[in-house]
XYZ file of N, CA, C and O in Angstrom:
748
model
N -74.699 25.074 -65.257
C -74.717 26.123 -64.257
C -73.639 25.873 -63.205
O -72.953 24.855 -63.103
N -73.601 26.890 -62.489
C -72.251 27.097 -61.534
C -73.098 26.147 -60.290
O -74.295 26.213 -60.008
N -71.954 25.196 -59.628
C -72.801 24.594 -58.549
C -72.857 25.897 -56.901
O -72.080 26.728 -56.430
N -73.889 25.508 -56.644
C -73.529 26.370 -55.098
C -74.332 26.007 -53.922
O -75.497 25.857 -53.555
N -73.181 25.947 -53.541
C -73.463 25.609 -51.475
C -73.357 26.402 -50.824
O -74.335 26.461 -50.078
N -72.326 27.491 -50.555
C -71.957 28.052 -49.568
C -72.878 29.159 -49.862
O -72.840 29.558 -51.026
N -73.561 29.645 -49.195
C -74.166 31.105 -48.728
C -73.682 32.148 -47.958
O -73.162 31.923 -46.865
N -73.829 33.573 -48.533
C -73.396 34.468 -47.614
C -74.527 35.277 -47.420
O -75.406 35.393 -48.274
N -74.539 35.830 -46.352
C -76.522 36.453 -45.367
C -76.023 37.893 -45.447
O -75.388 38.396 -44.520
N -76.315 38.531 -46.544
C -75.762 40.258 -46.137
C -77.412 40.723 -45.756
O -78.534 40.563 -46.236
N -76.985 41.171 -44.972
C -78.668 42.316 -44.144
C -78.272 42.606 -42.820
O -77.269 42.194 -42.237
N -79.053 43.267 -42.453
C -79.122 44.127 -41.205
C -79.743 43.143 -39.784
O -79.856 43.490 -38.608
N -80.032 41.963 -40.373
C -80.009 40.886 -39.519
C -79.097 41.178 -38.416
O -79.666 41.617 -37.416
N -77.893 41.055 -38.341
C -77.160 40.735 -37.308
C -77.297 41.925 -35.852
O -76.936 41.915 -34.675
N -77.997 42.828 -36.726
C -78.175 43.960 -35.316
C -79.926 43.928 -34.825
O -80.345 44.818 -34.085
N -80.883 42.777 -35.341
C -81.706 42.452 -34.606
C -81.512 42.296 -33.303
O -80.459 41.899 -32.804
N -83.095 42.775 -32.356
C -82.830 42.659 -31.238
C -82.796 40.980 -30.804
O -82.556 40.575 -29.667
N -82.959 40.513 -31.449
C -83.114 38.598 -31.580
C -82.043 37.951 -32.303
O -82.064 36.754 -32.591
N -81.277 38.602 -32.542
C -80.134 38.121 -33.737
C -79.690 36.594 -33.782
O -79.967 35.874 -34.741
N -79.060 36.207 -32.798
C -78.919 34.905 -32.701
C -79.909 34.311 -32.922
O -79.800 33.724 -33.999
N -81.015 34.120 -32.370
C -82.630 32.974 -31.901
C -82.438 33.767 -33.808
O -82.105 32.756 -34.427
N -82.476 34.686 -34.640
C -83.143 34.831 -36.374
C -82.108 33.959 -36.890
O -82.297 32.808 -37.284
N -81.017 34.566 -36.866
C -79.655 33.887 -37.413
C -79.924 32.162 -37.743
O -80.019 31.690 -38.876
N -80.002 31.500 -36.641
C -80.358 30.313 -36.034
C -81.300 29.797 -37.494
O -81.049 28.890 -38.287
N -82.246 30.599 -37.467
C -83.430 30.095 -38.088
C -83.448 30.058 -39.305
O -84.177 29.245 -39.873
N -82.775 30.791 -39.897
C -82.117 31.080 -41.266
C -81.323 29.854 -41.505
O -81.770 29.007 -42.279
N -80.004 29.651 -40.817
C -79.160 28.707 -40.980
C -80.308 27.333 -41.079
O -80.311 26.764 -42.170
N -81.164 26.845 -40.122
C -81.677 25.918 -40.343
C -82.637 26.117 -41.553
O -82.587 25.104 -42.252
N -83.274 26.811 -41.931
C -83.951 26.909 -43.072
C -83.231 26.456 -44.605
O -83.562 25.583 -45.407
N -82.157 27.409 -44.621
C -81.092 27.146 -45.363
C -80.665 25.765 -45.678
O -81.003 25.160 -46.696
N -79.862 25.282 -44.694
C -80.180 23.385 -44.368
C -80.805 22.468 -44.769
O -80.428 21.375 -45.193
N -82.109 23.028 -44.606
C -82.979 22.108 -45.118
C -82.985 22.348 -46.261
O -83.903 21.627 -46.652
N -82.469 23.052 -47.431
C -83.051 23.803 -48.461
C -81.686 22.807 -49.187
O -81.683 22.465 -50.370
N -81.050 22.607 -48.608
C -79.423 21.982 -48.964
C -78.568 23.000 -49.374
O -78.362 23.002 -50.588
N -77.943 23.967 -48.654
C -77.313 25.061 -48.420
C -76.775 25.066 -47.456
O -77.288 24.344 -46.603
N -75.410 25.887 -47.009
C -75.082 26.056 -46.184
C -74.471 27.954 -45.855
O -74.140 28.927 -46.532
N -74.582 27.683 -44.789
C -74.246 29.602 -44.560
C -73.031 29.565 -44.028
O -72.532 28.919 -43.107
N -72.558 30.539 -44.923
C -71.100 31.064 -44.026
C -71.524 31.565 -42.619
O -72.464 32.355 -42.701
N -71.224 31.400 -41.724
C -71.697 31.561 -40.354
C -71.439 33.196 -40.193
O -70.345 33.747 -40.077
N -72.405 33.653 -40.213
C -72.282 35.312 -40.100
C -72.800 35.241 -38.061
O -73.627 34.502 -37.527
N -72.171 36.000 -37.612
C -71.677 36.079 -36.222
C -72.031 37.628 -35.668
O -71.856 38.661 -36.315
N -72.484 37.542 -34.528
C -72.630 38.607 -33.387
C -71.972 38.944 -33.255
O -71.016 38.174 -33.346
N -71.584 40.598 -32.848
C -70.478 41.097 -32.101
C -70.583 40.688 -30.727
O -71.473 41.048 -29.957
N -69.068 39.466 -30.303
C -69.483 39.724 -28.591
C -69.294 40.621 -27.704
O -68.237 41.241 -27.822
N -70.107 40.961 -26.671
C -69.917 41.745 -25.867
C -68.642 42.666 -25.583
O -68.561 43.878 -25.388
N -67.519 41.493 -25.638
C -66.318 42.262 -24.962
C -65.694 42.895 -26.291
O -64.772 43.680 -26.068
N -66.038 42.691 -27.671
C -65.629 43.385 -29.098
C -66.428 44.204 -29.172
O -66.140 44.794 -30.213
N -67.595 44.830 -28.595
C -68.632 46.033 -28.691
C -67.481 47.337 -28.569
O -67.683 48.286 -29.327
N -66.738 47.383 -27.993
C -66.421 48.588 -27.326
C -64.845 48.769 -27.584
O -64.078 49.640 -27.175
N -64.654 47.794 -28.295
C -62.934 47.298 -28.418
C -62.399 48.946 -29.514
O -61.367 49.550 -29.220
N -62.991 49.248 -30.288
C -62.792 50.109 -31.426
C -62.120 49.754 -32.409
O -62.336 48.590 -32.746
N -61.326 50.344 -33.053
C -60.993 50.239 -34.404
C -60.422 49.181 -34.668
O -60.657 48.790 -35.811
N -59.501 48.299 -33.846
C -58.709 47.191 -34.075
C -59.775 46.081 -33.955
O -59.304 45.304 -34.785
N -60.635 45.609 -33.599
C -61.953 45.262 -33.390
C -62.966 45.468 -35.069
O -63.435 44.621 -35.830
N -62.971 46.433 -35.091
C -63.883 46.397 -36.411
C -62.700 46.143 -37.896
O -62.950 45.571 -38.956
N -61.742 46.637 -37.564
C -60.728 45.835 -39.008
C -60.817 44.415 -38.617
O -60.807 43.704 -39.622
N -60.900 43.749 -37.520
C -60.968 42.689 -37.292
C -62.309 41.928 -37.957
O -62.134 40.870 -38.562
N -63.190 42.302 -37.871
C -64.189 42.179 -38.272
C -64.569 42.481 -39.679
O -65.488 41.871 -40.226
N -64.131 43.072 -40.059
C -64.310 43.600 -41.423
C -63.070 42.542 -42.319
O -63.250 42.087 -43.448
N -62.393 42.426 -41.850
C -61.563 41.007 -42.599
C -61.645 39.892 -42.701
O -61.060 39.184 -43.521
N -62.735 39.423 -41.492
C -63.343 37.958 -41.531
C -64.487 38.128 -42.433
O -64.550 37.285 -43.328
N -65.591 39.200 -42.403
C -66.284 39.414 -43.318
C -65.908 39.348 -45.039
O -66.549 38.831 -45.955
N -64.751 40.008 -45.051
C -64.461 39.985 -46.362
C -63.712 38.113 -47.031
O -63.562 37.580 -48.130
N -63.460 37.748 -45.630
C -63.127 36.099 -46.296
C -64.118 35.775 -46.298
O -64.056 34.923 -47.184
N -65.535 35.778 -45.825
C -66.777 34.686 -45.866
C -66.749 35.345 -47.554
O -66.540 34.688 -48.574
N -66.998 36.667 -47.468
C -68.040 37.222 -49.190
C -66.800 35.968 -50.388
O -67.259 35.011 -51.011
N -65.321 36.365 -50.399
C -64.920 35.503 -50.496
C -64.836 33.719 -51.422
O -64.383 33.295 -52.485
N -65.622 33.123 -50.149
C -65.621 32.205 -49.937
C -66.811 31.360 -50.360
O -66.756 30.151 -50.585
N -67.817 32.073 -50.437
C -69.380 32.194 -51.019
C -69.708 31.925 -52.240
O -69.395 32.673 -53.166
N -70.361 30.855 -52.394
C -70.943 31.066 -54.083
C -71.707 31.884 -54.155
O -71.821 32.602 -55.148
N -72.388 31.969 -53.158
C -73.552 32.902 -53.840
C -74.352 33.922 -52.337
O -74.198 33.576 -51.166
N -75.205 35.221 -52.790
C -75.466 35.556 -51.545
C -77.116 36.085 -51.271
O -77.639 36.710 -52.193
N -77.540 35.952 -50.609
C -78.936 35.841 -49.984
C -79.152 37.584 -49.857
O -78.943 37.731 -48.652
N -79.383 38.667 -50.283
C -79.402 40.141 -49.634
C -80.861 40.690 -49.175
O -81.791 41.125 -49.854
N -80.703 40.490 -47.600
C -81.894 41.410 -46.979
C -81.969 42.672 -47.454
O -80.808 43.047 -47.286
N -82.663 43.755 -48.027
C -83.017 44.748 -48.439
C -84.131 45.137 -47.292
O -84.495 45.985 -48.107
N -84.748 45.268 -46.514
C -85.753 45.169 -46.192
C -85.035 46.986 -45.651
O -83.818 47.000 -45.837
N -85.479 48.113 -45.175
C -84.934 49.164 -44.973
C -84.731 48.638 -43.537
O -85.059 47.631 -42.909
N -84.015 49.818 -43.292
C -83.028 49.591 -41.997
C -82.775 51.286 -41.619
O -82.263 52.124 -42.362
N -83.337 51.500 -40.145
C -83.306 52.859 -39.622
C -83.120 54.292 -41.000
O -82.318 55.204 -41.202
N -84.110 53.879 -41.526
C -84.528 54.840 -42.746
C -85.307 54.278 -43.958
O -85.763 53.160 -43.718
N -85.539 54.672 -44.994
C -86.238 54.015 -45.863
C -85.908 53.434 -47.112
O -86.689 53.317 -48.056
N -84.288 52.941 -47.075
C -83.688 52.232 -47.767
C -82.533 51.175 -47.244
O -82.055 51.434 -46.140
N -82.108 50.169 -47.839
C -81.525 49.593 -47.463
C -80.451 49.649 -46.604
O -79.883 50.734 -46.723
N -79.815 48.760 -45.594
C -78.525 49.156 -44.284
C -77.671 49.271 -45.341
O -78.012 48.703 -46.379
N -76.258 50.097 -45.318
C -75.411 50.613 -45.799
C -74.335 49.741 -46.248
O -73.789 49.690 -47.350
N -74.145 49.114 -45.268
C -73.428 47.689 -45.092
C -73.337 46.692 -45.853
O -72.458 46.152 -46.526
N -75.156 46.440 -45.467
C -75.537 45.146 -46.963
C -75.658 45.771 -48.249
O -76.036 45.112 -49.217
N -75.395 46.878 -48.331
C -75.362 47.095 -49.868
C -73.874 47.451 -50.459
O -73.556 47.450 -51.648
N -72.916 47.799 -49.164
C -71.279 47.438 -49.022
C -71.136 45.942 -49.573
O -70.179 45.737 -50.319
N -72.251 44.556 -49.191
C -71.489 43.316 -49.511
C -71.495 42.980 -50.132
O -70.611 42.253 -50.584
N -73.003 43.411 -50.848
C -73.745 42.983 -52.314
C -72.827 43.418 -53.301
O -72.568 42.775 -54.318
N -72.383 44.413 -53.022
C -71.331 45.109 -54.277
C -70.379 44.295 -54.455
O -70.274 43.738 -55.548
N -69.592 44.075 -53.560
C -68.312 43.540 -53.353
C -68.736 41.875 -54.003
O -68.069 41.213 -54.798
N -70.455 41.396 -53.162
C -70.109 40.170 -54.058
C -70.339 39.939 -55.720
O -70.040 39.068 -56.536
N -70.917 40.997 -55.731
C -71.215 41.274 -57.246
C -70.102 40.993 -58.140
O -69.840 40.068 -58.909
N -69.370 42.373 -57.710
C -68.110 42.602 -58.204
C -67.002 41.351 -58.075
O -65.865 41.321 -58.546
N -67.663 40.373 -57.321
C -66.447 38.814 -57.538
C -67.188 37.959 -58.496
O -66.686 36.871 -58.776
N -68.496 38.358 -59.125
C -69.204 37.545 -59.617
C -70.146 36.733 -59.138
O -70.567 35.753 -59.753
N -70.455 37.022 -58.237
C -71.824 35.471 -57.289
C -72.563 36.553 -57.787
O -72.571 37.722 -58.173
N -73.457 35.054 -57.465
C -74.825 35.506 -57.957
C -75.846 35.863 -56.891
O -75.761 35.131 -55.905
N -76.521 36.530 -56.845
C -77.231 36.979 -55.862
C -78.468 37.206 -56.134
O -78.834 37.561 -57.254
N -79.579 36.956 -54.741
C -80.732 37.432 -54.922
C -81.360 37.837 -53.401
O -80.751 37.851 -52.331
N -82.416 38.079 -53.595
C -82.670 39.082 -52.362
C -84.053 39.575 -52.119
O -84.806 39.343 -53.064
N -84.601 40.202 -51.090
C -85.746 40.448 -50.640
C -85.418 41.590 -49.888
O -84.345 42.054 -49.503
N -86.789 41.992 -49.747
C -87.681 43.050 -48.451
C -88.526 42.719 -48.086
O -89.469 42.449 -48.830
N -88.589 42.575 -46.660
C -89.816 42.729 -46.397
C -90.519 44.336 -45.697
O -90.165 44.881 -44.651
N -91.541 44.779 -46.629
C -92.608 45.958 -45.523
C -93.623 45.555 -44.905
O -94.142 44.441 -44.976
N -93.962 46.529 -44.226
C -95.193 46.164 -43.436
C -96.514 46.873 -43.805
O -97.539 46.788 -43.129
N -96.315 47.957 -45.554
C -96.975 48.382 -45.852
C -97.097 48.452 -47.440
O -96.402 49.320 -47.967
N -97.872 47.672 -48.269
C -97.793 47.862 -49.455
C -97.609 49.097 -50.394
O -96.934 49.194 -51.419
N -98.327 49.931 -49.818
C -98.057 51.576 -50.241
C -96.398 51.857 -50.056
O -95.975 52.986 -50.307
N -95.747 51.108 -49.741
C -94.491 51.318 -49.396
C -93.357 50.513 -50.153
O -92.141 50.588 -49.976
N -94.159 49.619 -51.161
C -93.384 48.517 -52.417
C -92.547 49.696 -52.986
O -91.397 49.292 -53.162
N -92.686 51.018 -53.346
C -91.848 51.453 -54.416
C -90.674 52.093 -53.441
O -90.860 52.213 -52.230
N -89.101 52.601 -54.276
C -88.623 53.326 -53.069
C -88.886 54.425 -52.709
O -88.569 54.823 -51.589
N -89.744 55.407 -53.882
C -90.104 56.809 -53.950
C -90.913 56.960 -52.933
O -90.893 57.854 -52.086
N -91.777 55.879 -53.051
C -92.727 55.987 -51.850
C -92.948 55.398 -50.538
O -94.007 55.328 -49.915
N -91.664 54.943 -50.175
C -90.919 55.156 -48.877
C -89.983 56.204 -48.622
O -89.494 56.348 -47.502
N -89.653 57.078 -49.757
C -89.211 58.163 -49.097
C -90.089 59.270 -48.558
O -89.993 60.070 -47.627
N -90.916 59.030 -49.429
C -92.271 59.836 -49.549
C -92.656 59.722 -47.785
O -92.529 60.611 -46.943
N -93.026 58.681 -47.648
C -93.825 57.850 -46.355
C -92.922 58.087 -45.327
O -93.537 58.360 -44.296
N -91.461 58.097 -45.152
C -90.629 57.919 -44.207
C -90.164 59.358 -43.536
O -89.972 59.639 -42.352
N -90.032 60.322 -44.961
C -89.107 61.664 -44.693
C -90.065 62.666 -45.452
O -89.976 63.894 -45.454
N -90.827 62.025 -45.975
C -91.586 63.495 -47.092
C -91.003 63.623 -48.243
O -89.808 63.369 -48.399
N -91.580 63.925 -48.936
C -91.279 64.435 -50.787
C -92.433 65.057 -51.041
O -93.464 65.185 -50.382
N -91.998 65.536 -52.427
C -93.042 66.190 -52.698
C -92.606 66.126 -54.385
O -91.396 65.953 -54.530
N -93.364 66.232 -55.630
C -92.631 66.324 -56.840
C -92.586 68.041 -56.671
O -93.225 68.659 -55.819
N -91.657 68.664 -57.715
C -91.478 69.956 -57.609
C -92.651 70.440 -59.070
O -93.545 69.766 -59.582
N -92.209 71.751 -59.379
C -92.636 72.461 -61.096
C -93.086 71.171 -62.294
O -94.054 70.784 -62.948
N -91.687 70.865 -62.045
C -91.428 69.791 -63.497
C -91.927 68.360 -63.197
O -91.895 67.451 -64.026
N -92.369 68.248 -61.993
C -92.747 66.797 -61.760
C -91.681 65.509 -61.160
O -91.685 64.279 -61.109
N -90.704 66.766 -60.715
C -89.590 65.405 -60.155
C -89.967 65.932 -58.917
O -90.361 66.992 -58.429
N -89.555 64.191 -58.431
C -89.763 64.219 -56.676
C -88.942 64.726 -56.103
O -87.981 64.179 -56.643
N -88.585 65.288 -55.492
C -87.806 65.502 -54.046
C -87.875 65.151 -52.875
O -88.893 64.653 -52.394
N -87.043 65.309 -52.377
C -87.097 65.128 -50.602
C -87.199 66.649 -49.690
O -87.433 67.750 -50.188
N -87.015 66.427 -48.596
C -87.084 67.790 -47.872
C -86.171 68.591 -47.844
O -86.426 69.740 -47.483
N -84.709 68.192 -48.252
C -83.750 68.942 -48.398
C -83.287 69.435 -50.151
O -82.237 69.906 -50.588
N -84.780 69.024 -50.937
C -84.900 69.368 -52.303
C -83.979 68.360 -53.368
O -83.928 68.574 -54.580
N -83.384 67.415 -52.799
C -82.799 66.225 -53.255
C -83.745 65.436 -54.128
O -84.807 64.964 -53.723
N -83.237 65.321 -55.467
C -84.061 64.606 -56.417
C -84.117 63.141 -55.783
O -83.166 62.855 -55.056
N -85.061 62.222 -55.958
C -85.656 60.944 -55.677
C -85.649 60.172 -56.928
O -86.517 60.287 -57.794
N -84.333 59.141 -57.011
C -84.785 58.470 -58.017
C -86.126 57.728 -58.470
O -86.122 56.589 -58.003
N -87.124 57.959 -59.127
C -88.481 57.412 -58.929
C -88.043 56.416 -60.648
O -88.213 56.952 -61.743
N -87.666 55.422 -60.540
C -88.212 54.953 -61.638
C -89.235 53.570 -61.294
O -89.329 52.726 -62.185
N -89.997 53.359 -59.984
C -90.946 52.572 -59.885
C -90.266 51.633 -59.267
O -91.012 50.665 -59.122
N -89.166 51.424 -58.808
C -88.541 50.042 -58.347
C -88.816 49.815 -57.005
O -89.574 50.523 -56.343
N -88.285 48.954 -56.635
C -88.884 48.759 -55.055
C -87.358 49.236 -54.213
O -87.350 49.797 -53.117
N -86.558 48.997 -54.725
C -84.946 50.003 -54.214
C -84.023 50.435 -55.747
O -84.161 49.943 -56.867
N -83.078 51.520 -55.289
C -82.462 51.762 -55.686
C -82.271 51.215 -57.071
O -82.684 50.056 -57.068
N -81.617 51.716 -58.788
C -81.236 51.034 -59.873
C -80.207 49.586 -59.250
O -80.304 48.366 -59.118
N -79.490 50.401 -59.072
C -78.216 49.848 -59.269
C -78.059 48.573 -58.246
O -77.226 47.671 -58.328
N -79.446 48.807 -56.915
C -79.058 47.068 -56.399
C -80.005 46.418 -57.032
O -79.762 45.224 -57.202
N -81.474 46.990 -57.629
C -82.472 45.865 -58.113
C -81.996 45.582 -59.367
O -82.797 44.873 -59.977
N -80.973 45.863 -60.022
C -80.618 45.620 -61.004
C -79.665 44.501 -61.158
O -79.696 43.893 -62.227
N -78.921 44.182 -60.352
C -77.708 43.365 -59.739
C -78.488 41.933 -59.096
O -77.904 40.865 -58.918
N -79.615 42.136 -58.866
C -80.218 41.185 -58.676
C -80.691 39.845 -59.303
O -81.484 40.119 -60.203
N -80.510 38.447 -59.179
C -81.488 37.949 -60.099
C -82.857 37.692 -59.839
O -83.659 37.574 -60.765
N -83.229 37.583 -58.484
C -84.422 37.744 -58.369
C -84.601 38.751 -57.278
O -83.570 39.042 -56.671
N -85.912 39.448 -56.843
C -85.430 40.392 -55.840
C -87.439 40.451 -55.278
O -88.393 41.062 -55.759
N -87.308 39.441 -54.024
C -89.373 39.619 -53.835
C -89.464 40.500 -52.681
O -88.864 40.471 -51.606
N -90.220 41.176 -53.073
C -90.780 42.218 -51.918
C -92.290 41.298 -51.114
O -93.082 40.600 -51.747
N -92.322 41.481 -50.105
C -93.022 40.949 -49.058
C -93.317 41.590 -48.258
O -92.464 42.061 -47.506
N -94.852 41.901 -48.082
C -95.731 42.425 -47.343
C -95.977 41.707 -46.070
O -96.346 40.537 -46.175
N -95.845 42.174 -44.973
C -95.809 41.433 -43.685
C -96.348 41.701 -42.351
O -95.429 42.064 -41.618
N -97.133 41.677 -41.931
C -96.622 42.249 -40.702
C -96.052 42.468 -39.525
O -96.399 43.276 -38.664
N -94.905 41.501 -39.513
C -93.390 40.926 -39.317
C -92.325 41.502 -40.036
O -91.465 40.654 -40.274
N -92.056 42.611 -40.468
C -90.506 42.822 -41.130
C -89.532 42.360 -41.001
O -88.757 41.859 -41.815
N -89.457 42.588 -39.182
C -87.962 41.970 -38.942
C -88.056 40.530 -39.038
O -86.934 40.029 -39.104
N -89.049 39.641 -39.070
C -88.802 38.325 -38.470
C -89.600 37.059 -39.655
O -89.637 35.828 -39.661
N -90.056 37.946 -40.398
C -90.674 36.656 -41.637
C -89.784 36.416 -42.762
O -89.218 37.253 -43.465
N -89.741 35.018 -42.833
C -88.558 34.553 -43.613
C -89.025 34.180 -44.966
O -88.321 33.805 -45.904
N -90.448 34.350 -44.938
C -90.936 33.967 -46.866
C -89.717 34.092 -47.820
O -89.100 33.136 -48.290
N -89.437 35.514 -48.058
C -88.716 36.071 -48.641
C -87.330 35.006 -49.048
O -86.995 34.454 -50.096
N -86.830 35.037 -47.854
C -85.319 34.384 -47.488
C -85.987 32.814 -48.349
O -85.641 32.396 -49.454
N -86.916 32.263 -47.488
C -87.496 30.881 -48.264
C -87.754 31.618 -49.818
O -86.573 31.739 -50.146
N -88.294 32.005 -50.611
C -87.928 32.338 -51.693
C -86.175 32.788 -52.028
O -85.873 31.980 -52.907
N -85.864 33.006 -51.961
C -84.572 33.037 -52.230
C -84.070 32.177 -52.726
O -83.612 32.190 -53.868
N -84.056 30.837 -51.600
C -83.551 29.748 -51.619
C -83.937 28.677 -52.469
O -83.247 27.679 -52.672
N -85.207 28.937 -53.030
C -85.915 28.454 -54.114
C -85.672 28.682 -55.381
O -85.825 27.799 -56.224
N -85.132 30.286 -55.767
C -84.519 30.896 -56.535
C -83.093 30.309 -56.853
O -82.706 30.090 -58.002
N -82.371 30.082 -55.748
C -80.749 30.048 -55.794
C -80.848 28.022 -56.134
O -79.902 27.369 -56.574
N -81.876 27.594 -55.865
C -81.999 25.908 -56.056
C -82.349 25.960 -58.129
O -81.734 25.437 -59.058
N -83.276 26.616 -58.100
C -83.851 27.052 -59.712
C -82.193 27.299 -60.315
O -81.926 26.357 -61.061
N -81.398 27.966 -60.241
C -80.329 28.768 -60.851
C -79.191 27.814 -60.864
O -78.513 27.709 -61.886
N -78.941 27.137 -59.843
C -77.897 25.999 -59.674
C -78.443 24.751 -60.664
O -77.537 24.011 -61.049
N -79.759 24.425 -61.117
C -80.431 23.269 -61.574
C -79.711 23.584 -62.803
O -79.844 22.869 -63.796
């Protein structure tokens, strides 16, 4: 097997209202696990507001960690809607597409909410139509094939645990599975 140390943290982590004090906790978890994280970083204050030269900036250090990474950790957990942040499924691709291996979690805070159909269901409304396909409110078919997200990221996955919580933002089971996963895969 491929050896791996370096970790890369794609999720919606970094725009917690705790980001640093989670970040923190991860990295040490990680650590102990004998891993290390590419240091995924806060926007500081005075780069909040900088604009575009600022986020290419950012978006190029990002793209050296994915990079640089054997392998990558992907929060799925939804993010201001009922599927994954946009972003982390921007990194997952990209690390896919270099070949790491990846695995990943969600955590909900509602089991009725394991599938993605039925967080769209739960979040925005659906309804199935005539024929029995779901929709959404703007009559948008719902991929329902039972997964807990999307084909194309639970598929890309090698392992992928959903976690019931009632902590979303802040329970790290998941992440600790991961790391258990990514120790299993390197053995």
């Amino acid at each position: 097997m491929r050896r791996i140390q370096s970790l890369y943290l794609a999720g919606p982590d970094l725009w917690y209202p705790d980001a640093d004090a989670h970040l923190e906790r991860q990295r040490l978890v990680a650590g102990a696990a004998g891993f290390t994280v590419l240091e995924p970083t806060t926007l500081p204050a005075e780069v909040r507001d900088a604009g575009e030269l600022a986020a290419r900036a950012m978006y190029a250090e990002r793209i050296s960690r994915l990079r640089r990474a054997d392998a990558g950790i992907v929060n799925l957990t939804p993010f201001r809607g009922p599927a994954a942040d946009a972003a982390t499924t921007f990194e997952m691709g990209f690390l896919a597409g270099l070949g790491k291996p990846l695995v990943g979690w969600i955590n909900l805070g509602d089991e009725l909410e394991a599938e993605y159909r039925e967080r769209v269901e739960a979040w925005m409304g659906a309804r199935p139509d005539d024929a029995g396909v779901w929709r959404d409110g703007e009559d948008c078919e719902i991929e329902d094939l039972g997964l807990p997200e999307a084909t194309m990221l639970w598929a890309e996955l090698r392992r992928l645990f959903v976690i019931v919580t009632d902590d979303p933002l802040h329970d790290l089971t998941g992440f600790e599975m991961c790391l258990d996963a990514l120790r299993i895969y390197a053995d």
